[in-house]
């Protein structure tokens, strides 16, 4: 059985872990925004009813996002920021 632990520190988010937000499983993609107003982008795992990416602010992240221990993804998603950096 997988245990859920509340995400209290946004610096611990990784693309290889699975997160549960409102009973749906997501993969963390990347962070955007400013230091004062960060935004966190998530994509639902395949097989979930929801298909659209999810954008959370910091307050919502720390109250509704749980890390699912014992599950992982193969972090094959390339963030837009790293792709842009790779072009230079």
PDB file of N, CA and C in Angstrom:
ATOM      1  N   UNK A   1       0.834  -1.183   0.000  1.00  0.00           N
ATOM      2  CA  UNK A   1       0.000   0.000   0.000  1.00  0.00           C
ATOM      3  C   UNK A   1       0.874   1.241   0.000  1.00  0.00           C
ATOM      4  N   UNK A   2       0.495   2.216  -0.809  1.00  0.00           N
ATOM      5  CA  UNK A   2       1.274   3.440  -0.928  1.00  0.00           C
ATOM      6  C   UNK A   2       0.837   4.450   0.124  1.00  0.00           C
ATOM      7  N   UNK A   3       1.820   5.100   0.724  1.00  0.00           N
ATOM      8  CA  UNK A   3       1.544   6.124   1.718  1.00  0.00           C
ATOM      9  C   UNK A   3       1.594   7.494   1.063  1.00  0.00           C
ATOM     10  N   UNK A   4       0.747   8.401   1.564  1.00  0.00           N
ATOM     11  CA  UNK A   4       0.725   9.772   1.074  1.00  0.00           C
ATOM     12  C   UNK A   4       1.365  10.669   2.112  1.00  0.00           C
ATOM     13  N   UNK A   5       2.222  11.571   1.661  1.00  0.00           N
ATOM     14  CA  UNK A   5       2.801  12.561   2.563  1.00  0.00           C
ATOM     15  C   UNK A   5       2.644  13.936   1.929  1.00  0.00           C
ATOM     16  N   UNK A   6       2.176  14.878   2.720  1.00  0.00           N
ATOM     17  CA  UNK A   6       1.915  16.229   2.236  1.00  0.00           C
ATOM     18  C   UNK A   6       3.213  16.887   1.799  1.00  0.00           C
ATOM     19  N   UNK A   7       3.174  17.564   0.649  1.00  0.00           N
ATOM     20  CA  UNK A   7       4.343  18.287   0.154  1.00  0.00           C
ATOM     21  C   UNK A   7       4.382  19.630   0.880  1.00  0.00           C
ATOM     22  N   UNK A   8       5.344  19.797   1.766  1.00  0.00           N
ATOM     23  CA  UNK A   8       5.466  21.038   2.526  1.00  0.00           C
ATOM     24  C   UNK A   8       6.616  21.904   2.037  1.00  0.00           C
ATOM     25  N   UNK A   9       7.499  21.328   1.225  1.00  0.00           N
ATOM     26  CA  UNK A   9       8.670  22.044   0.732  1.00  0.00           C
ATOM     27  C   UNK A   9       8.729  21.891  -0.793  1.00  0.00           C
ATOM     28  N   UNK A  10       8.534  22.989  -1.500  1.00  0.00           N
ATOM     29  CA  UNK A  10       8.482  22.926  -2.967  1.00  0.00           C
ATOM     30  C   UNK A  10       9.827  22.578  -3.585  1.00  0.00           C
ATOM     31  N   UNK A  11      10.925  22.734  -2.862  1.00  0.00           N
ATOM     32  CA  UNK A  11      12.231  22.403  -3.427  1.00  0.00           C
ATOM     33  C   UNK A  11      12.439  20.893  -3.524  1.00  0.00           C
ATOM     34  N   UNK A  12      11.585  20.115  -2.868  1.00  0.00           N
ATOM     35  CA  UNK A  12      11.705  18.657  -2.917  1.00  0.00           C
ATOM     36  C   UNK A  12      10.962  18.038  -4.099  1.00  0.00           C
ATOM     37  N   UNK A  13      10.261  18.837  -4.912  1.00  0.00           N
ATOM     38  CA  UNK A  13       9.540  18.308  -6.069  1.00  0.00           C
ATOM     39  C   UNK A  13      10.530  17.800  -7.109  1.00  0.00           C
ATOM     40  N   UNK A  14      10.278  16.600  -7.634  1.00  0.00           N
ATOM     41  CA  UNK A  14      11.117  16.066  -8.705  1.00  0.00           C
ATOM     42  C   UNK A  14      10.224  15.467  -9.784  1.00  0.00           C
ATOM     43  N   UNK A  15      10.761  15.339 -10.978  1.00  0.00           N
ATOM     44  CA  UNK A  15       9.995  14.789 -12.096  1.00  0.00           C
ATOM     45  C   UNK A  15       9.821  13.288 -11.986  1.00  0.00           C
ATOM     46  N   UNK A  16      10.620  12.624 -11.168  1.00  0.00           N
ATOM     47  CA  UNK A  16      10.542  11.166 -11.105  1.00  0.00           C
ATOM     48  C   UNK A  16       9.537  10.656 -10.080  1.00  0.00           C
ATOM     49  N   UNK A  17       9.009  11.541  -9.228  1.00  0.00           N
ATOM     50  CA  UNK A  17       8.046  11.109  -8.208  1.00  0.00           C
ATOM     51  C   UNK A  17       6.622  11.305  -8.699  1.00  0.00           C
ATOM     52  N   UNK A  18       5.692  10.603  -8.064  1.00  0.00           N
ATOM     53  CA  UNK A  18       4.264  10.706  -8.391  1.00  0.00           C
ATOM     54  C   UNK A  18       3.581  11.494  -7.281  1.00  0.00           C
ATOM     55  N   UNK A  19       2.707  12.417  -7.685  1.00  0.00           N
ATOM     56  CA  UNK A  19       2.001  13.268  -6.732  1.00  0.00           C
ATOM     57  C   UNK A  19       0.499  13.099  -6.915  1.00  0.00           C
ATOM     58  N   UNK A  20      -0.226  13.152  -5.812  1.00  0.00           N
ATOM     59  CA  UNK A  20      -1.683  13.056  -5.860  1.00  0.00           C
ATOM     60  C   UNK A  20      -2.271  14.413  -5.489  1.00  0.00           C
ATOM     61  N   UNK A  21      -3.088  14.944  -6.393  1.00  0.00           N
ATOM     62  CA  UNK A  21      -3.764  16.220  -6.169  1.00  0.00           C
ATOM     63  C   UNK A  21      -5.234  15.994  -6.480  1.00  0.00           C
ATOM     64  N   UNK A  22      -6.083  16.182  -5.488  1.00  0.00           N
ATOM     65  CA  UNK A  22      -7.533  15.973  -5.652  1.00  0.00           C
ATOM     66  C   UNK A  22      -7.844  14.596  -6.229  1.00  0.00           C
ATOM     67  N   UNK A  23      -7.253  13.554  -5.651  1.00  0.00           N
ATOM     68  CA  UNK A  23      -7.486  12.146  -6.013  1.00  0.00           C
ATOM     69  C   UNK A  23      -7.064  11.795  -7.437  1.00  0.00           C
ATOM     70  N   UNK A  24      -6.205  12.593  -8.056  1.00  0.00           N
ATOM     71  CA  UNK A  24      -5.677  12.294  -9.384  1.00  0.00           C
ATOM     72  C   UNK A  24      -4.155  12.245  -9.283  1.00  0.00           C
ATOM     73  N   UNK A  25      -3.526  11.303  -9.987  1.00  0.00           N
ATOM     74  CA  UNK A  25      -2.069  11.158  -9.950  1.00  0.00           C
ATOM     75  C   UNK A  25      -1.417  12.028 -11.023  1.00  0.00           C
ATOM     76  N   UNK A  26      -0.385  12.752 -10.620  1.00  0.00           N
ATOM     77  CA  UNK A  26       0.310  13.686 -11.515  1.00  0.00           C
ATOM     78  C   UNK A  26       1.813  13.488 -11.441  1.00  0.00           C
ATOM     79  N   UNK A  27       2.477  13.971 -12.495  1.00  0.00           N
ATOM     80  CA  UNK A  27       3.935  14.057 -12.534  1.00  0.00           C
ATOM     81  C   UNK A  27       4.288  15.540 -12.536  1.00  0.00           C
ATOM     82  N   UNK A  28       5.257  15.933 -11.723  1.00  0.00           N
ATOM     83  CA  UNK A  28       5.727  17.319 -11.706  1.00  0.00           C
ATOM     84  C   UNK A  28       6.527  17.595 -12.966  1.00  0.00           C
ATOM     85  N   UNK A  29       6.240  18.725 -13.631  1.00  0.00           N
ATOM     86  CA  UNK A  29       6.955  19.068 -14.854  1.00  0.00           C
ATOM     87  C   UNK A  29       8.045  20.102 -14.600  1.00  0.00           C
ATOM     88  N   UNK A  30       7.657  21.311 -14.195  1.00  0.00           N
ATOM     89  CA  UNK A  30       8.627  22.378 -13.978  1.00  0.00           C
ATOM     90  C   UNK A  30       7.985  23.513 -13.195  1.00  0.00           C
ATOM     91  N   UNK A  31       8.820  24.462 -12.784  1.00  0.00           N
ATOM     92  CA  UNK A  31       8.382  25.615 -12.012  1.00  0.00           C
ATOM     93  C   UNK A  31       8.579  26.868 -12.840  1.00  0.00           C
ATOM     94  N   UNK A  32       7.586  27.763 -12.790  1.00  0.00           N
ATOM     95  CA  UNK A  32       7.701  29.055 -13.463  1.00  0.00           C
ATOM     96  C   UNK A  32       7.295  30.142 -12.479  1.00  0.00           C
ATOM     97  N   UNK A  33       7.192  31.362 -12.970  1.00  0.00           N
ATOM     98  CA  UNK A  33       6.781  32.466 -12.117  1.00  0.00           C
ATOM     99  C   UNK A  33       7.981  33.133 -11.464  1.00  0.00           C
ATOM    100  N   UNK A  34       7.688  33.931 -10.437  1.00  0.00           N
ATOM    101  CA  UNK A  34       8.734  34.659  -9.733  1.00  0.00           C
ATOM    102  C   UNK A  34       8.980  34.012  -8.380  1.00  0.00           C
ATOM    103  N   UNK A  35       9.964  34.507  -7.669  1.00  0.00           N
ATOM    104  CA  UNK A  35      10.243  33.980  -6.335  1.00  0.00           C
ATOM    105  C   UNK A  35       9.076  34.275  -5.401  1.00  0.00           C
ATOM    106  N   UNK A  36       8.480  35.461  -5.537  1.00  0.00           N
ATOM    107  CA  UNK A  36       7.340  35.817  -4.690  1.00  0.00           C
ATOM    108  C   UNK A  36       6.072  35.076  -5.089  1.00  0.00           C
ATOM    109  N   UNK A  37       5.903  34.772  -6.372  1.00  0.00           N
ATOM    110  CA  UNK A  37       4.685  34.121  -6.872  1.00  0.00           C
ATOM    111  C   UNK A  37       5.040  32.953  -7.794  1.00  0.00           C
ATOM    112  N   UNK A  38       5.550  31.858  -7.216  1.00  0.00           N
ATOM    113  CA  UNK A  38       5.906  30.717  -8.065  1.00  0.00           C
ATOM    114  C   UNK A  38       4.673  29.946  -8.542  1.00  0.00           C
ATOM    115  N   UNK A  39       4.809  29.312  -9.684  1.00  0.00           N
ATOM    116  CA  UNK A  39       3.764  28.454 -10.240  1.00  0.00           C
ATOM    117  C   UNK A  39       4.393  27.089 -10.519  1.00  0.00           C
ATOM    118  N   UNK A  40       3.629  26.032 -10.215  1.00  0.00           N
ATOM    119  CA  UNK A  40       4.127  24.663 -10.369  1.00  0.00           C
ATOM    120  C   UNK A  40       3.252  23.930 -11.383  1.00  0.00           C
ATOM    121  N   UNK A  41       3.882  23.362 -12.409  1.00  0.00           N
ATOM    122  CA  UNK A  41       3.168  22.701 -13.495  1.00  0.00           C
ATOM    123  C   UNK A  41       3.199  21.188 -13.298  1.00  0.00           C
ATOM    124  N   UNK A  42       2.025  20.568 -13.398  1.00  0.00           N
ATOM    125  CA  UNK A  42       1.890  19.122 -13.249  1.00  0.00           C
ATOM    126  C   UNK A  42       1.144  18.552 -14.453  1.00  0.00           C
ATOM    127  N   UNK A  43       1.458  17.304 -14.812  1.00  0.00           N
ATOM    128  CA  UNK A  43       0.771  16.599 -15.896  1.00  0.00           C
ATOM    129  C   UNK A  43       0.205  15.297 -15.350  1.00  0.00           C
ATOM    130  N   UNK A  44      -1.087  15.005 -15.647  1.00  0.00           N
ATOM    131  CA  UNK A  44      -1.668  13.753 -15.153  1.00  0.00           C
ATOM    132  C   UNK A  44      -0.979  12.539 -15.778  1.00  0.00           C
ATOM    133  N   UNK A  45      -0.836  11.487 -14.998  1.00  0.00           N
ATOM    134  CA  UNK A  45      -0.252  10.254 -15.524  1.00  0.00           C
ATOM    135  C   UNK A  45      -1.220   9.613 -16.508  1.00  0.00           C
ATOM    136  N   UNK A  46      -0.707   8.814 -17.418  1.00  0.00           N
ATOM    137  CA  UNK A  46      -1.573   8.137 -18.371  1.00  0.00           C
ATOM    138  C   UNK A  46      -2.513   7.200 -17.632  1.00  0.00           C
ATOM    139  N   UNK A  47      -3.733   7.098 -18.096  1.00  0.00           N
ATOM    140  CA  UNK A  47      -4.728   6.267 -17.448  1.00  0.00           C
ATOM    141  C   UNK A  47      -5.621   7.037 -16.491  1.00  0.00           C
ATOM    142  N   UNK A  48      -5.320   8.310 -16.255  1.00  0.00           N
ATOM    143  CA  UNK A  48      -6.151   9.144 -15.384  1.00  0.00           C
ATOM    144  C   UNK A  48      -7.287   9.751 -16.196  1.00  0.00           C
ATOM    145  N   UNK A  49      -8.387  10.069 -15.530  1.00  0.00           N
ATOM    146  CA  UNK A  49      -9.527  10.683 -16.225  1.00  0.00           C
ATOM    147  C   UNK A  49      -9.191  12.079 -16.720  1.00  0.00           C
ATOM    148  N   UNK A  50      -8.440  12.804 -15.929  1.00  0.00           N
ATOM    149  CA  UNK A  50      -8.077  14.172 -16.314  1.00  0.00           C
ATOM    150  C   UNK A  50      -6.925  14.116 -17.299  1.00  0.00           C
ATOM    151  N   UNK A  51      -6.980  14.960 -18.308  1.00  0.00           N
ATOM    152  CA  UNK A  51      -5.953  14.956 -19.350  1.00  0.00           C
ATOM    153  C   UNK A  51      -5.183  16.270 -19.420  1.00  0.00           C
ATOM    154  N   UNK A  52      -5.736  17.344 -18.840  1.00  0.00           N
ATOM    155  CA  UNK A  52      -5.113  18.667 -18.950  1.00  0.00           C
ATOM    156  C   UNK A  52      -4.039  18.843 -17.880  1.00  0.00           C
ATOM    157  N   UNK A  53      -3.018  19.622 -18.221  1.00  0.00           N
ATOM    158  CA  UNK A  53      -1.989  19.957 -17.250  1.00  0.00           C
ATOM    159  C   UNK A  53      -2.592  20.818 -16.152  1.00  0.00           C
ATOM    160  N   UNK A  54      -1.973  20.771 -14.984  1.00  0.00           N
ATOM    161  CA  UNK A  54      -2.461  21.491 -13.823  1.00  0.00           C
ATOM    162  C   UNK A  54      -1.409  22.496 -13.400  1.00  0.00           C
ATOM    163  N   UNK A  55      -1.858  23.702 -13.067  1.00  0.00           N
ATOM    164  CA  UNK A  55      -0.973  24.774 -12.627  1.00  0.00           C
ATOM    165  C   UNK A  55      -1.367  25.162 -11.213  1.00  0.00           C
ATOM    166  N   UNK A  56      -0.428  25.053 -10.263  1.00  0.00           N
ATOM    167  CA  UNK A  56      -0.708  25.355  -8.866  1.00  0.00           C
ATOM    168  C   UNK A  56       0.164  26.498  -8.383  1.00  0.00           C
ATOM    169  N   UNK A  57      -0.394  27.326  -7.481  1.00  0.00           N
ATOM    170  CA  UNK A  57       0.445  28.300  -6.791  1.00  0.00           C
ATOM    171  C   UNK A  57       1.007  27.648  -5.531  1.00  0.00           C
ATOM    172  N   UNK A  58       1.826  28.373  -4.789  1.00  0.00           N
ATOM    173  CA  UNK A  58       2.524  27.763  -3.651  1.00  0.00           C
ATOM    174  C   UNK A  58       1.559  27.351  -2.544  1.00  0.00           C
ATOM    175  N   UNK A  59       0.572  28.180  -2.235  1.00  0.00           N
ATOM    176  CA  UNK A  59      -0.378  27.864  -1.156  1.00  0.00           C
ATOM    177  C   UNK A  59      -1.163  26.599  -1.477  1.00  0.00           C
ATOM    178  N   UNK A  60      -1.655  26.488  -2.720  1.00  0.00           N
ATOM    179  CA  UNK A  60      -2.398  25.296  -3.133  1.00  0.00           C
ATOM    180  C   UNK A  60      -1.498  24.069  -3.117  1.00  0.00           C
ATOM    181  N   UNK A  61      -0.252  24.232  -3.537  1.00  0.00           N
ATOM    182  CA  UNK A  61       0.690  23.115  -3.538  1.00  0.00           C
ATOM    183  C   UNK A  61       0.862  22.546  -2.134  1.00  0.00           C
ATOM    184  N   UNK A  62       1.033  23.417  -1.141  1.00  0.00           N
ATOM    185  CA  UNK A  62       1.321  22.938   0.214  1.00  0.00           C
ATOM    186  C   UNK A  62       0.078  22.467   0.956  1.00  0.00           C
ATOM    187  N   UNK A  63      -1.108  22.678   0.413  1.00  0.00           N
ATOM    188  CA  UNK A  63      -2.319  22.209   1.096  1.00  0.00           C
ATOM    189  C   UNK A  63      -3.003  21.051   0.388  1.00  0.00           C
ATOM    190  N   UNK A  64      -2.817  20.878  -0.930  1.00  0.00           N
ATOM    191  CA  UNK A  64      -3.558  19.848  -1.670  1.00  0.00           C
ATOM    192  C   UNK A  64      -2.689  18.833  -2.395  1.00  0.00           C
ATOM    193  N   UNK A  65      -1.384  18.994  -2.367  1.00  0.00           N
ATOM    194  CA  UNK A  65      -0.493  18.105  -3.110  1.00  0.00           C
ATOM    195  C   UNK A  65       0.180  17.120  -2.151  1.00  0.00           C
ATOM    196  N   UNK A  66       0.071  15.826  -2.486  1.00  0.00           N
ATOM    197  CA  UNK A  66       0.674  14.764  -1.681  1.00  0.00           C
ATOM    198  C   UNK A  66       1.631  13.956  -2.540  1.00  0.00           C
ATOM    199  N   UNK A  67       2.771  13.600  -1.967  1.00  0.00           N
ATOM    200  CA  UNK A  67       3.706  12.706  -2.640  1.00  0.00           C
ATOM    201  C   UNK A  67       3.287  11.273  -2.361  1.00  0.00           C
ATOM    202  N   UNK A  68       3.223  10.444  -3.402  1.00  0.00           N
ATOM    203  CA  UNK A  68       2.861   9.039  -3.254  1.00  0.00           C
ATOM    204  C   UNK A  68       4.160   8.253  -3.129  1.00  0.00           C
ATOM    205  N   UNK A  69       4.431   7.750  -1.924  1.00  0.00           N
ATOM    206  CA  UNK A  69       5.670   6.994  -1.728  1.00  0.00           C
ATOM    207  C   UNK A  69       5.511   5.598  -2.333  1.00  0.00           C
ATOM    208  N   UNK A  70       6.578   5.107  -2.896  1.00  0.00           N
ATOM    209  CA  UNK A  70       6.551   3.781  -3.499  1.00  0.00           C
ATOM    210  C   UNK A  70       6.197   3.793  -4.976  1.00  0.00           C
ATOM    211  N   UNK A  71       5.889   4.950  -5.533  1.00  0.00           N
ATOM    212  CA  UNK A  71       5.599   5.058  -6.970  1.00  0.00           C
ATOM    213  C   UNK A  71       6.579   6.038  -7.587  1.00  0.00           C
ATOM    214  N   UNK A  72       6.963   5.772  -8.832  1.00  0.00           N
ATOM    215  CA  UNK A  72       7.844   6.696  -9.537  1.00  0.00           C
ATOM    216  C   UNK A  72       7.511   6.651 -11.021  1.00  0.00           C
ATOM    217  N   UNK A  73       7.972   7.666 -11.712  1.00  0.00           N
ATOM    218  CA  UNK A  73       7.792   7.735 -13.161  1.00  0.00           C
ATOM    219  C   UNK A  73       9.172   7.740 -13.800  1.00  0.00           C
ATOM    220  N   UNK A  74       9.222   7.455 -15.082  1.00  0.00           N
ATOM    221  CA  UNK A  74      10.484   7.628 -15.793  1.00  0.00           C
ATOM    222  C   UNK A  74      10.466   9.053 -16.329  1.00  0.00           C
ATOM    223  N   UNK A  75      11.195   9.937 -15.692  1.00  0.00           N
ATOM    224  CA  UNK A  75      11.125  11.384 -15.932  1.00  0.00           C
ATOM    225  C   UNK A  75      11.631  11.717 -17.334  1.00  0.00           C
ATOM    226  N   UNK A  76      10.793  11.497 -18.325  1.00  0.00           N
ATOM    227  CA  UNK A  76      11.192  11.745 -19.708  1.00  0.00           C
ATOM    228  C   UNK A  76      10.676  13.080 -20.217  1.00  0.00           C
ATOM    229  N   UNK A  77       9.987  13.820 -19.383  1.00  0.00           N
ATOM    230  CA  UNK A  77       9.449  15.116 -19.800  1.00  0.00           C
ATOM    231  C   UNK A  77      10.561  16.147 -19.729  1.00  0.00           C
ATOM    232  N   UNK A  78      10.759  16.870 -20.819  1.00  0.00           N
ATOM    233  CA  UNK A  78      11.771  17.921 -20.847  1.00  0.00           C
ATOM    234  C   UNK A  78      11.063  19.242 -20.612  1.00  0.00           C
ATOM    235  N   UNK A  79      11.519  19.989 -19.635  1.00  0.00           N
ATOM    236  CA  UNK A  79      10.858  21.255 -19.335  1.00  0.00           C
ATOM    237  C   UNK A  79      11.176  22.271 -20.427  1.00  0.00           C
ATOM    238  N   UNK A  80      10.274  23.213 -20.600  1.00  0.00           N
ATOM    239  CA  UNK A  80      10.459  24.249 -21.599  1.00  0.00           C
ATOM    240  C   UNK A  80      11.690  25.072 -21.305  1.00  0.00           C
ATOM    241  N   UNK A  81      11.936  25.329 -20.024  1.00  0.00           N
ATOM    242  CA  UNK A  81      13.086  26.149 -19.664  1.00  0.00           C
ATOM    243  C   UNK A  81      14.399  25.471 -20.045  1.00  0.00           C
ATOM    244  N   UNK A  82      14.549  24.187 -19.747  1.00  0.00           N
ATOM    245  CA  UNK A  82      15.791  23.518 -20.083  1.00  0.00           C
ATOM    246  C   UNK A  82      15.938  23.356 -21.589  1.00  0.00           C
ATOM    247  N   UNK A  83      14.827  23.212 -22.303  1.00  0.00           N
ATOM    248  CA  UNK A  83      14.883  23.119 -23.753  1.00  0.00           C
ATOM    249  C   UNK A  83      15.349  24.430 -24.337  1.00  0.00           C
ATOM    250  N   UNK A  84      14.871  25.547 -23.813  1.00  0.00           N
ATOM    251  CA  UNK A  84      15.301  26.860 -24.297  1.00  0.00           C
ATOM    252  C   UNK A  84      16.781  27.073 -24.005  1.00  0.00           C
ATOM    253  N   UNK A  85      17.234  26.659 -22.833  1.00  0.00           N
ATOM    254  CA  UNK A  85      18.647  26.801 -22.500  1.00  0.00           C
ATOM    255  C   UNK A  85      19.516  25.943 -23.413  1.00  0.00           C
ATOM    256  N   UNK A  86      19.005  24.797 -23.812  1.00  0.00           N
ATOM    257  CA  UNK A  86      19.779  23.896 -24.654  1.00  0.00           C
ATOM    258  C   UNK A  86      19.975  24.473 -26.059  1.00  0.00           C
ATOM    259  N   UNK A  87      19.109  25.378 -26.467  1.00  0.00           N
ATOM    260  CA  UNK A  87      19.219  25.951 -27.802  1.00  0.00           C
ATOM    261  C   UNK A  87      20.344  26.968 -27.922  1.00  0.00           C
ATOM    262  N   UNK A  88      20.786  27.506 -26.796  1.00  0.00           N
ATOM    263  CA  UNK A  88      21.829  28.547 -26.837  1.00  0.00           C
ATOM    264  C   UNK A  88      23.205  27.972 -26.833  1.00  0.00           C
TER     265      UNK A  88
END
